[in-house]
PDB file of C-alpha atoms in Angstrom:
ATOM      1  CA  GLN A   2      -4.081  10.970 -14.261  1.00  0.00           C
ATOM      2  CA  SER A   3      -0.841  11.338 -13.197  1.00  0.00           C
ATOM      3  CA  VAL A   4       1.960  13.945 -14.495  1.00  0.00           C
ATOM      4  CA  LEU A   5       4.256  11.577 -14.724  1.00  0.00           C
ATOM      5  CA  THR A   6       3.453   8.184 -16.727  1.00  0.00           C
ATOM      6  CA  GLN A   7       4.741   4.472 -15.335  1.00  0.00           C
ATOM      7  CA  PRO A   8       3.473   1.404 -16.838  1.00  0.00           C
ATOM      8  CA  PRO A   9       1.316  -0.058 -13.950  1.00  0.00           C
ATOM      9  CA  SER A  10       2.756  -3.372 -13.783  1.00  0.00           C
ATOM     10  CA  VAL A  11       6.046  -5.521 -14.832  1.00  0.00           C
ATOM     11  CA  SER A  12       7.205  -8.923 -13.853  1.00  0.00           C
ATOM     12  CA  ALA A  13      10.194 -11.097 -14.526  1.00  0.00           C
ATOM     13  CA  ALA A  14      11.919 -14.157 -12.957  1.00  0.00           C
ATOM     14  CA  PRO A  15      14.348 -14.127 -10.171  1.00  0.00           C
ATOM     15  CA  GLY A  16      17.603 -13.361 -11.507  1.00  0.00           C
ATOM     16  CA  GLN A  17      16.527 -11.419 -14.361  1.00  0.00           C
ATOM     17  CA  LYS A  18      16.440  -7.670 -15.234  1.00  0.00           C
ATOM     18  CA  VAL A  19      13.272  -5.205 -15.223  1.00  0.00           C
ATOM     19  CA  THR A  20      13.237  -2.003 -16.376  1.00  0.00           C
ATOM     20  CA  ILE A  21      10.781   0.738 -15.218  1.00  0.00           C
ATOM     21  CA  SER A  22      10.103   3.674 -17.527  1.00  0.00           C
ATOM     22  CA  CYS A  23       8.698   7.138 -16.351  1.00  0.00           C
ATOM     23  CA  VAL A  24       7.669   9.550 -19.160  1.00  0.00           C
ATOM     24  CA  GLY A  25       7.123  13.334 -18.441  1.00  0.00           C
ATOM     25  CA  SER A  26       7.668  16.694 -20.060  1.00  0.00           C
ATOM     26  CA  THR A  27      10.079  19.532 -20.472  1.00  0.00           C
ATOM     27  CA  SER A  28       8.465  21.458 -17.659  1.00  0.00           C
ATOM     28  CA  ASN A  29       9.510  18.338 -15.115  1.00  0.00           C
ATOM     29  CA  ILE A  30      11.808  15.767 -16.015  1.00  0.00           C
ATOM     30  CA  GLY A  31      13.026  17.339 -18.724  1.00  0.00           C
ATOM     31  CA  ASN A  32      14.400  20.251 -16.943  1.00  0.00           C
ATOM     32  CA  ASN A  33      14.741  18.271 -13.328  1.00  0.00           C
ATOM     33  CA  TYR A  34      16.314  15.552 -11.539  1.00  0.00           C
ATOM     34  CA  VAL A  35      14.448  12.554 -11.257  1.00  0.00           C
ATOM     35  CA  SER A  36      14.362  10.370  -8.030  1.00  0.00           C
ATOM     36  CA  TRP A  37      12.719   6.586  -7.379  1.00  0.00           C
ATOM     37  CA  TYR A  38      11.266   5.299  -4.522  1.00  0.00           C
ATOM     38  CA  GLN A  39      10.106   1.893  -3.505  1.00  0.00           C
ATOM     39  CA  GLN A  40       7.642   1.029  -1.403  1.00  0.00           C
ATOM     40  CA  LEU A  41       7.286  -2.759  -0.060  1.00  0.00           C
ATOM     41  CA  ALA A  42       3.576  -3.620   1.187  1.00  0.00           C
ATOM     42  CA  GLY A  43       2.251  -1.936   4.319  1.00  0.00           C
ATOM     43  CA  THR A  44       5.286   0.257   4.590  1.00  0.00           C
ATOM     44  CA  ALA A  45       6.345   3.964   3.806  1.00  0.00           C
ATOM     45  CA  PRO A  46       8.353   4.744   0.554  1.00  0.00           C
ATOM     46  CA  LYS A  47      11.934   4.263   0.538  1.00  0.00           C
ATOM     47  CA  LEU A  48      14.498   6.353  -1.699  1.00  0.00           C
ATOM     48  CA  LEU A  49      16.314   4.224  -4.325  1.00  0.00           C
ATOM     49  CA  ILE A  50      17.848   6.877  -6.497  1.00  0.00           C
ATOM     50  CA  PHE A  51      18.176  10.692  -6.284  1.00  0.00           C
ATOM     51  CA  ASP A  52      19.522  13.077  -9.074  1.00  0.00           C
ATOM     52  CA  ASN A  53      18.706  10.996 -11.674  1.00  0.00           C
ATOM     53  CA  ASN A  54      21.413   8.151 -11.102  1.00  0.00           C
ATOM     54  CA  ARG A  55      22.787   8.313  -7.644  1.00  0.00           C
ATOM     55  CA  ARG A  56      22.006   5.701  -4.681  1.00  0.00           C
ATOM     56  CA  PRO A  57      21.660   6.407  -1.193  1.00  0.00           C
ATOM     57  CA  SER A  58      23.683   4.632   1.225  1.00  0.00           C
ATOM     58  CA  GLY A  59      22.742   1.195   1.160  1.00  0.00           C
ATOM     59  CA  ILE A  60      21.126   0.887  -2.187  1.00  0.00           C
ATOM     60  CA  PRO A  61      22.918  -1.862  -4.149  1.00  0.00           C
ATOM     61  CA  ASP A  62      24.717  -1.186  -7.235  1.00  0.00           C
ATOM     62  CA  ARG A  63      22.056  -3.641  -9.287  1.00  0.00           C
ATOM     63  CA  VAL A  64      19.542  -0.768  -8.952  1.00  0.00           C
ATOM     64  CA  SER A  65      20.288   1.876 -11.337  1.00  0.00           C
ATOM     65  CA  GLY A  66      18.554   5.236 -12.718  1.00  0.00           C
ATOM     66  CA  SER A  67      19.386   7.131 -16.003  1.00  0.00           C
ATOM     67  CA  LYS A  68      17.344   9.808 -17.787  1.00  0.00           C
ATOM     68  CA  SER A  69      17.305  10.988 -21.251  1.00  0.00           C
ATOM     69  CA  GLY A  70      15.280  14.030 -22.461  1.00  0.00           C
ATOM     70  CA  THR A  71      11.769  13.901 -20.781  1.00  0.00           C
ATOM     71  CA  SER A  72      11.887  10.380 -19.881  1.00  0.00           C
ATOM     72  CA  ALA A  73      13.993   8.450 -16.918  1.00  0.00           C
ATOM     73  CA  THR A  74      14.254   4.891 -16.147  1.00  0.00           C
ATOM     74  CA  LEU A  75      14.936   2.517 -13.444  1.00  0.00           C
ATOM     75  CA  ASP A  76      16.758  -0.538 -13.797  1.00  0.00           C
ATOM     76  CA  ILE A  77      17.018  -3.675 -11.406  1.00  0.00           C
ATOM     77  CA  THR A  78      19.113  -6.459 -12.464  1.00  0.00           C
ATOM     78  CA  GLY A  79      19.482 -10.026 -10.554  1.00  0.00           C
ATOM     79  CA  LEU A  80      15.796  -9.556  -9.262  1.00  0.00           C
ATOM     80  CA  GLN A  81      15.052 -11.076  -5.689  1.00  0.00           C
ATOM     81  CA  ALA A  82      11.570 -12.064  -4.305  1.00  0.00           C
ATOM     82  CA  GLY A  83      12.298  -8.911  -1.736  1.00  0.00           C
ATOM     83  CA  ASP A  84      12.140  -6.607  -4.781  1.00  0.00           C
ATOM     84  CA  GLU A  85       8.306  -7.304  -5.188  1.00  0.00           C
ATOM     85  CA  ALA A  86       6.992  -3.841  -4.328  1.00  0.00           C
ATOM     86  CA  HIS A  87       5.680  -0.661  -5.732  1.00  0.00           C
ATOM     87  CA  TYR A  88       8.022   1.855  -7.445  1.00  0.00           C
ATOM     88  CA  TYR A  89       7.305   5.500  -8.180  1.00  0.00           C
ATOM     89  CA  CYS A  90       9.551   7.896  -9.884  1.00  0.00           C
ATOM     90  CA  ALA A  91       9.075  11.683  -8.989  1.00  0.00           C
ATOM     91  CA  THR A  92      10.535  15.183 -10.011  1.00  0.00           C
ATOM     92  CA  TRP A  93       9.526  18.631  -9.797  1.00  0.00           C
ATOM     93  CA  ASP A  94       7.442  20.418 -11.861  1.00  0.00           C
ATOM     94  CA  GLY A  95       8.381  24.013 -12.798  1.00  0.00           C
ATOM     95  CA  SER A  96       5.170  24.627 -14.313  1.00  0.00           C
ATOM     96  CA  LEU A  97       2.642  23.152 -11.583  1.00  0.00           C
ATOM     97  CA  THR A  98       5.247  24.486  -9.009  1.00  0.00           C
ATOM     98  CA  ARG A  99       5.006  21.180  -6.909  1.00  0.00           C
ATOM     99  CA  MET A 100       6.500  17.657  -6.661  1.00  0.00           C
ATOM    100  CA  VAL A 101       5.027  15.287  -9.305  1.00  0.00           C
ATOM    101  CA  PHE A 102       4.952  11.569  -8.711  1.00  0.00           C
ATOM    102  CA  GLY A 103       4.416   9.045 -11.183  1.00  0.00           C
ATOM    103  CA  GLY A 104       1.202   6.610 -11.092  1.00  0.00           C
ATOM    104  CA  GLY A 105       3.386   3.822  -9.429  1.00  0.00           C
ATOM    105  CA  THR A 106       4.717   0.285 -11.113  1.00  0.00           C
ATOM    106  CA  LYS A 107       4.162  -3.124  -9.258  1.00  0.00           C
ATOM    107  CA  LEU A 108       7.097  -5.220  -9.802  1.00  0.00           C
ATOM    108  CA  THR A 109       6.115  -8.927  -9.644  1.00  0.00           C
ATOM    109  CA  VAL A 110       8.868 -11.666  -9.292  1.00  0.00           C
ATOM    110  CA  LEU A 111       7.546 -14.635 -10.859  1.00  0.00           C
TER     111      LEU A 111
ATOM    112  CA  HIS B  61      13.008   9.727  12.461  1.00  0.00           C
ATOM    113  CA  LEU B  62       9.593  11.560  11.480  1.00  0.00           C
ATOM    114  CA  VAL B  63       6.624  10.632  13.614  1.00  0.00           C
ATOM    115  CA  GLU B  64       2.986  11.675  12.834  1.00  0.00           C
ATOM    116  CA  SER B  65       0.089  12.459  14.636  1.00  0.00           C
ATOM    117  CA  GLY B  66      -3.421  14.062  14.750  1.00  0.00           C
ATOM    118  CA  GLY B  67      -5.193  11.879  12.405  1.00  0.00           C
ATOM    119  CA  GLY B  68      -8.781  10.581  12.603  1.00  0.00           C
ATOM    120  CA  VAL B  69     -11.989  10.483  11.663  1.00  0.00           C
ATOM    121  CA  VAL B  70     -13.763  13.879  11.007  1.00  0.00           C
ATOM    122  CA  ARG B  71     -17.208  14.942   8.864  1.00  0.00           C
ATOM    123  CA  PRO B  72     -17.172  16.562   5.638  1.00  0.00           C
ATOM    124  CA  GLY B  73     -16.498  20.104   6.148  1.00  0.00           C
ATOM    125  CA  GLU B  74     -14.817  19.726   9.385  1.00  0.00           C
ATOM    126  CA  SER B  75     -11.159  20.790  10.164  1.00  0.00           C
ATOM    127  CA  LEU B  76      -8.137  18.871  11.487  1.00  0.00           C
ATOM    128  CA  ARG B  77      -4.760  19.593  12.075  1.00  0.00           C
ATOM    129  CA  ILE B  78      -1.811  16.820  11.983  1.00  0.00           C
ATOM    130  CA  SER B  79       1.573  17.229  13.019  1.00  0.00           C
ATOM    131  CA  CYS B  80       5.339  15.801  12.558  1.00  0.00           C
ATOM    132  CA  GLU B  81       7.833  15.959  14.965  1.00  0.00           C
ATOM    133  CA  ALA B  82      11.276  15.242  13.761  1.00  0.00           C
ATOM    134  CA  SER B  83      14.240  13.779  15.738  1.00  0.00           C
ATOM    135  CA  GLY B  84      18.106  13.145  14.972  1.00  0.00           C
ATOM    136  CA  PHE B  85      18.227  15.708  12.592  1.00  0.00           C
ATOM    137  CA  ILE B  86      17.551  19.918  12.544  1.00  0.00           C
ATOM    138  CA  LEU B  87      14.558  20.359  10.790  1.00  0.00           C
ATOM    139  CA  GLY B  88      15.334  23.951  10.232  1.00  0.00           C
ATOM    140  CA  SER B  89      17.955  22.885   7.864  1.00  0.00           C
ATOM    141  CA  TYR B  90      15.504  21.052   5.486  1.00  0.00           C
ATOM    142  CA  SER B  91      12.393  21.910   3.209  1.00  0.00           C
ATOM    143  CA  MET B  92       9.800  19.395   4.355  1.00  0.00           C
ATOM    144  CA  SER B  93       6.761  17.941   2.447  1.00  0.00           C
ATOM    145  CA  TRP B  94       3.278  16.351   3.227  1.00  0.00           C
ATOM    146  CA  VAL B  95       2.582  13.611   0.905  1.00  0.00           C
ATOM    147  CA  ARG B  96      -0.828  11.325   1.289  1.00  0.00           C
ATOM    148  CA  GLN B  97      -1.774   8.092  -0.338  1.00  0.00           C
ATOM    149  CA  VAL B  98      -5.251   6.575  -0.570  1.00  0.00           C
ATOM    150  CA  PRO B  99      -5.208   3.085   0.608  1.00  0.00           C
ATOM    151  CA  GLY B 100      -4.126   0.877  -2.196  1.00  0.00           C
ATOM    152  CA  LYS B 101      -3.742   3.679  -4.408  1.00  0.00           C
ATOM    153  CA  GLY B 102      -0.689   6.111  -5.470  1.00  0.00           C
ATOM    154  CA  LEU B 103       1.422   8.898  -4.045  1.00  0.00           C
ATOM    155  CA  GLU B 104       0.124  12.314  -4.219  1.00  0.00           C
ATOM    156  CA  TRP B 105       2.311  15.296  -3.167  1.00  0.00           C
ATOM    157  CA  VAL B 106       0.177  17.693  -1.462  1.00  0.00           C
ATOM    158  CA  SER B 107       2.354  20.634   0.267  1.00  0.00           C
ATOM    159  CA  GLY B 108       6.175  21.538   0.832  1.00  0.00           C
ATOM    160  CA  ILE B 109       7.718  24.302   2.716  1.00  0.00           C
ATOM    161  CA  SER B 110      11.166  25.815   2.442  1.00  0.00           C
ATOM    162  CA  SER B 111      13.459  25.515   5.471  1.00  0.00           C
ATOM    163  CA  GLY B 112      12.767  28.955   6.570  1.00  0.00           C
ATOM    164  CA  SER B 113       8.999  28.967   5.492  1.00  0.00           C
ATOM    165  CA  THR B 114       9.605  31.627   2.790  1.00  0.00           C
ATOM    166  CA  SER B 115       8.159  29.355   0.397  1.00  0.00           C
ATOM    167  CA  LYS B 116       4.803  27.243   0.203  1.00  0.00           C
ATOM    168  CA  TYR B 117       3.815  25.084  -2.319  1.00  0.00           C
ATOM    169  CA  TYR B 118       0.414  23.093  -2.674  1.00  0.00           C
ATOM    170  CA  ALA B 119      -1.304  20.490  -4.828  1.00  0.00           C
ATOM    171  CA  GLU B 120      -4.103  22.159  -6.840  1.00  0.00           C
ATOM    172  CA  SER B 121      -6.636  19.886  -5.037  1.00  0.00           C
ATOM    173  CA  VAL B 122      -5.985  21.155  -1.784  1.00  0.00           C
ATOM    174  CA  LYS B 123      -5.277  24.894  -2.579  1.00  0.00           C
ATOM    175  CA  GLY B 124      -6.953  27.295  -0.569  1.00  0.00           C
ATOM    176  CA  ARG B 125      -8.088  24.807   1.904  1.00  0.00           C
ATOM    177  CA  PHE B 126      -4.826  23.301   3.520  1.00  0.00           C
ATOM    178  CA  THR B 127      -2.120  25.104   5.111  1.00  0.00           C
ATOM    179  CA  ILE B 128       1.467  24.099   5.555  1.00  0.00           C
ATOM    180  CA  SER B 129       3.546  25.566   8.550  1.00  0.00           C
ATOM    181  CA  ARG B 130       6.671  24.551  10.652  1.00  0.00           C
ATOM    182  CA  ASP B 131       8.229  25.408  13.977  1.00  0.00           C
ATOM    183  CA  ASN B 132      12.268  25.135  13.693  1.00  0.00           C
ATOM    184  CA  ALA B 133      12.286  25.491  17.333  1.00  0.00           C
ATOM    185  CA  ASP B 134      10.292  22.962  18.020  1.00  0.00           C
ATOM    186  CA  ASN B 135      11.504  20.800  15.170  1.00  0.00           C
ATOM    187  CA  SER B 136       7.874  20.462  14.196  1.00  0.00           C
ATOM    188  CA  LEU B 137       5.813  20.520  10.811  1.00  0.00           C
ATOM    189  CA  TYR B 138       2.165  20.824  10.567  1.00  0.00           C
ATOM    190  CA  LEU B 139      -0.751  20.893   8.067  1.00  0.00           C
ATOM    191  CA  GLU B 140      -3.882  22.407   8.918  1.00  0.00           C
ATOM    192  CA  MET B 141      -6.722  21.126   7.023  1.00  0.00           C
ATOM    193  CA  ASN B 142      -9.944  22.762   6.400  1.00  0.00           C
ATOM    194  CA  SER B 143     -13.371  22.044   4.727  1.00  0.00           C
ATOM    195  CA  LEU B 144     -12.412  18.438   4.472  1.00  0.00           C
ATOM    196  CA  ARG B 145     -13.934  16.126   1.670  1.00  0.00           C
ATOM    197  CA  PRO B 146     -14.149  12.457   1.339  1.00  0.00           C
ATOM    198  CA  GLU B 147     -11.779  12.665  -1.022  1.00  0.00           C
ATOM    199  CA  ASP B 148      -9.261  13.636   1.178  1.00  0.00           C
ATOM    200  CA  THR B 149      -9.340  10.511   3.101  1.00  0.00           C
ATOM    201  CA  ALA B 150      -5.705   9.059   2.928  1.00  0.00           C
ATOM    202  CA  LEU B 151      -2.469   8.008   4.869  1.00  0.00           C
ATOM    203  CA  TYR B 152      -0.577  11.287   5.485  1.00  0.00           C
ATOM    204  CA  TYR B 153       3.073  11.265   5.324  1.00  0.00           C
ATOM    205  CA  CYS B 154       5.733  13.677   6.662  1.00  0.00           C
ATOM    206  CA  ALA B 155       8.396  13.986   4.308  1.00  0.00           C
ATOM    207  CA  ARG B 156      11.957  15.329   4.597  1.00  0.00           C
ATOM    208  CA  THR B 157      13.197  16.918   1.408  1.00  0.00           C
ATOM    209  CA  THR B 158      15.702  18.703  -0.268  1.00  0.00           C
ATOM    210  CA  SER B 159      16.175  22.293  -0.512  1.00  0.00           C
ATOM    211  CA  TYR B 160      14.641  22.777  -4.133  1.00  0.00           C
ATOM    212  CA  PHE B 161      12.402  19.739  -3.666  1.00  0.00           C
ATOM    213  CA  ASP B 162      14.515  17.445  -5.892  1.00  0.00           C
ATOM    214  CA  TYR B 163      13.292  14.425  -3.823  1.00  0.00           C
ATOM    215  CA  ILE B 164      12.346  13.018  -0.421  1.00  0.00           C
ATOM    216  CA  ASP B 165      15.302  11.119   1.445  1.00  0.00           C
ATOM    217  CA  TYR B 166      13.178  10.338   4.783  1.00  0.00           C
ATOM    218  CA  TRP B 167       9.531   9.438   5.055  1.00  0.00           C
ATOM    219  CA  GLY B 168       7.500   9.049   8.298  1.00  0.00           C
ATOM    220  CA  GLN B 169       4.978   6.169   9.090  1.00  0.00           C
ATOM    221  CA  GLY B 170       1.924   8.187   8.269  1.00  0.00           C
ATOM    222  CA  THR B 171      -1.211   9.132  10.103  1.00  0.00           C
ATOM    223  CA  LEU B 172      -4.418   8.261   8.452  1.00  0.00           C
ATOM    224  CA  VAL B 173      -7.211  10.806   7.907  1.00  0.00           C
ATOM    225  CA  THR B 174     -10.792   9.503   7.337  1.00  0.00           C
ATOM    226  CA  VAL B 175     -13.435  12.027   6.205  1.00  0.00           C
ATOM    227  CA  SER B 176     -17.115  10.638   6.474  1.00  0.00           C
ATOM    228  CA  SER B 177     -20.335  11.372   7.297  1.00  0.00           C
TER     229      SER B 177
END
C-alpha cells in the first residue's frame, strides 16, 4: 500500500486531455513539494514536474502540475501516442523521514 | 551520467554491495538516493544520503540491513545490502536528488539484484 494514492490507470484518445491525481496527507504533500515522473516501457523514470508545477528544460508546456492541500494533479493535454507510459508522483514525508512515491498510473492513449 | 554496477544473483541471507559512478557533475554537490523497482511493479525509494554524508535515510523495509555511503572524491555512491531477502529482488536505480530530497532530476539505468535460493 503506497503512502501516496494514484489511480491505477487512465485513458484518453489522441489530442484529448488526461488528469492524474495523487492524494497524500499533511505529513507529505500537505507540507512539501510534489514531483512527477514518466516511465516509458523498459526505461528509467524521467522527471516531468518538480516543485509542484515547474517543468525541467525540454518538457513541453502541454504537461502541467498543480497542488492543493494534500492532493496534487498532473495534466497532459494534446495527448500523443508517445505519452503512453507509467506516471508516478513523489514527495518527502516528514513523519516517515523518507521520500515516498505513489503507486503509479498507467496512461493508455486509445 | 549515473552508471550502476555490482548487481547479481545471491542467496537469501547473503550480502551484496552495489555501486554508482557519477560523471558530468560533481557528486559532492548533491544528495543522492537509491530507488528500486520490482519488474512490473512501482517505484520504491530505498535510501538517501546528504551531500556531506551527515544525514542518511532508509525505508522501513531495509532499515538495519542496508547501509548507504558515498565517496565524493571518487564520485561514487554505494549501497551495502546485508541479510538479503527474496523480496529485495529488484532493479536498483541510482538517482541524483535535491538537497532536501524534494525531487530526483537524474536517474541511472539500474542494476538488477536477484535474491533466490
